[in-house]
Amino acid sequence: MFGLTTTRRLRAELALAKQETDRQRERADNAEADAETAKHNRRQALDQLAAADSANRVLHTRLKQTASTGDTAGLERRIVRLREASKRILAAHAREKKRADHLQRRLDDAVGLHYGGHIRDSRQYQPGYEKPKADAS
């Protein structure tokens, strides 16, 4: 009106200003916390990368030493032996699988599964068997 402000209006404006100040303060606190977290994460990543780089340099140095000492022939012989062993293991696995499949077929024949893939009557090897009753619901 004439530049006068009522107490109610003043209090409302002060409450709004206080809310805005609190909101801005909270945003600033969150931004500072986020910045600290990002700084901490960067520091951790740099430490991890430095450790990985150090381990990589050690490994590279060892590989150079191994290659320079002429041990590559020994490593190649070891690779050949490992390949031969893996071939023997795979052949043994194939033999055992074939044997297990044969035994499974014989078991299926013994219990009557060779008649179309399902058991016709299980009373011969399961004396207490009762057929399930149909639900009345």
Coordinates of C-alpha atoms in Angstrom, one line a residue:
M1 CA 0.0 0.0 0.0
F2 CA 2.0 3.0 1.2
G3 CA 5.2 1.1 1.7
L4 CA 3.9 -0.4 4.9
T5 CA 4.2 -4.1 5.5
T6 CA 1.9 -6.1 7.8
T7 CA 3.4 -8.3 10.5
R8 CA 1.7 -11.4 9.0
R9 CA 3.2 -10.6 5.5
L10 CA 6.6 -9.9 7.0
R11 CA 6.6 -13.2 8.9
A12 CA 5.5 -15.1 5.7
E13 CA 8.3 -13.5 3.7
L14 CA 10.8 -14.3 6.4
A15 CA 9.7 -17.9 6.6
L16 CA 10.0 -18.2 2.7
A17 CA 13.4 -16.6 2.9
K18 CA 14.5 -19.0 5.7
Q19 CA 13.2 -22.0 3.7
E20 CA 15.2 -20.8 0.6
T21 CA 18.3 -20.2 2.7
D22 CA 18.0 -23.7 4.2
R23 CA 17.5 -25.3 0.8
Q24 CA 20.5 -23.5 -0.6
R25 CA 22.6 -24.5 2.4
E26 CA 21.6 -28.1 2.0
R27 CA 22.5 -28.0 -1.7
A28 CA 25.9 -26.6 -0.8
D29 CA 26.5 -29.2 1.8
N30 CA 25.5 -32.0 -0.6
A31 CA 27.8 -30.5 -3.3
E32 CA 30.7 -30.4 -0.9
A33 CA 30.0 -34.0 0.2
D34 CA 29.8 -35.1 -3.4
A35 CA 33.1 -33.3 -4.2
E36 CA 34.8 -35.0 -1.3
T37 CA 33.5 -38.4 -2.3
A38 CA 34.7 -37.9 -5.9
K39 CA 38.1 -36.8 -4.6
H40 CA 38.3 -39.9 -2.4
N41 CA 37.2 -42.2 -5.3
R42 CA 39.8 -40.6 -7.7
R43 CA 42.5 -41.1 -5.0
Q44 CA 41.5 -44.8 -4.6
A45 CA 41.5 -45.3 -8.4
L46 CA 44.9 -43.8 -8.8
D47 CA 46.3 -46.0 -6.0
Q48 CA 44.8 -49.1 -7.6
L49 CA 46.2 -48.2 -11.0
A50 CA 49.6 -47.5 -9.5
A51 CA 49.6 -51.0 -7.9
A52 CA 48.4 -52.6 -11.1
D53 CA 51.1 -50.8 -13.1
S54 CA 53.8 -51.9 -10.6
A55 CA 52.6 -55.5 -10.8
N56 CA 52.6 -55.3 -14.6
R57 CA 56.1 -53.9 -14.6
V58 CA 57.3 -56.8 -12.4
L59 CA 55.6 -59.3 -14.6
H60 CA 57.1 -57.8 -17.7
T61 CA 60.6 -57.8 -16.2
R62 CA 60.2 -61.5 -15.3
L63 CA 59.0 -62.3 -18.8
K64 CA 62.0 -60.5 -20.3
Q65 CA 64.3 -62.4 -18.0
T66 CA 62.7 -65.7 -18.9
A67 CA 62.9 -65.1 -22.6
S68 CA 66.5 -64.0 -22.3
T69 CA 67.6 -67.1 -20.4
G70 CA 66.3 -69.4 -23.2
D71 CA 63.7 -71.1 -21.0
T72 CA 61.1 -70.8 -23.8
A73 CA 62.0 -74.3 -25.0
G74 CA 61.2 -75.7 -21.6
L75 CA 57.9 -73.8 -21.6
E76 CA 57.0 -75.1 -25.0
R77 CA 57.8 -78.7 -23.9
R78 CA 55.5 -78.2 -20.9
I79 CA 52.7 -76.9 -23.2
V80 CA 53.1 -80.0 -25.4
R81 CA 52.9 -82.3 -22.3
L82 CA 49.8 -80.4 -21.0
R83 CA 48.1 -80.7 -24.4
E84 CA 48.8 -84.5 -24.5
A85 CA 47.5 -84.9 -20.9
S86 CA 44.3 -83.0 -21.8
K87 CA 43.7 -85.2 -24.8
R88 CA 44.0 -88.3 -22.6
I89 CA 41.6 -86.8 -20.1
L90 CA 39.1 -86.0 -22.8
A91 CA 39.4 -89.5 -24.2
A92 CA 38.9 -91.0 -20.8
H93 CA 35.8 -88.8 -20.2
A94 CA 34.3 -89.9 -23.6
R95 CA 34.9 -93.6 -22.7
E96 CA 33.2 -93.2 -19.2
K97 CA 30.3 -91.3 -20.7
K98 CA 29.7 -94.0 -23.3
R99 CA 29.9 -96.6 -20.5
A100 CA 27.5 -94.7 -18.3
D101 CA 25.1 -94.3 -21.1
H102 CA 25.2 -98.0 -21.8
L103 CA 24.5 -98.7 -18.1
Q104 CA 21.7 -96.2 -18.0
R105 CA 20.0 -98.0 -21.0
R106 CA 20.4 -101.3 -19.2
L107 CA 18.8 -99.9 -16.1
D108 CA 16.0 -98.4 -18.1
D109 CA 15.3 -101.8 -19.7
A110 CA 15.4 -103.5 -16.3
V111 CA 12.7 -101.1 -14.8
G112 CA 10.5 -101.0 -17.9
L113 CA 11.4 -97.6 -19.2
H114 CA 12.1 -98.9 -22.7
Y115 CA 8.4 -99.1 -23.5
G116 CA 7.8 -95.6 -24.9
G117 CA 9.8 -93.7 -22.3
H118 CA 7.5 -94.1 -19.3
I119 CA 6.9 -96.7 -16.7
R120 CA 3.9 -98.9 -17.4
D121 CA 3.5 -100.6 -14.0
S122 CA 5.8 -99.8 -11.0
R123 CA 4.3 -102.4 -8.6
Q124 CA 7.0 -104.9 -9.6
Y125 CA 9.8 -102.9 -8.1
Q126 CA 7.9 -100.5 -5.8
P127 CA 5.4 -102.6 -3.8
G128 CA 3.8 -99.8 -1.8
Y129 CA 3.1 -97.6 -4.8
E130 CA -0.3 -96.1 -5.2
K131 CA -1.5 -94.1 -8.2
P132 CA -2.2 -90.4 -7.3
K133 CA -5.8 -89.6 -6.8
A134 CA -7.4 -86.8 -8.9
D135 CA -8.2 -83.6 -7.0
A136 CA -11.9 -83.0 -6.5
S137 CA -11.4 -79.2 -6.9

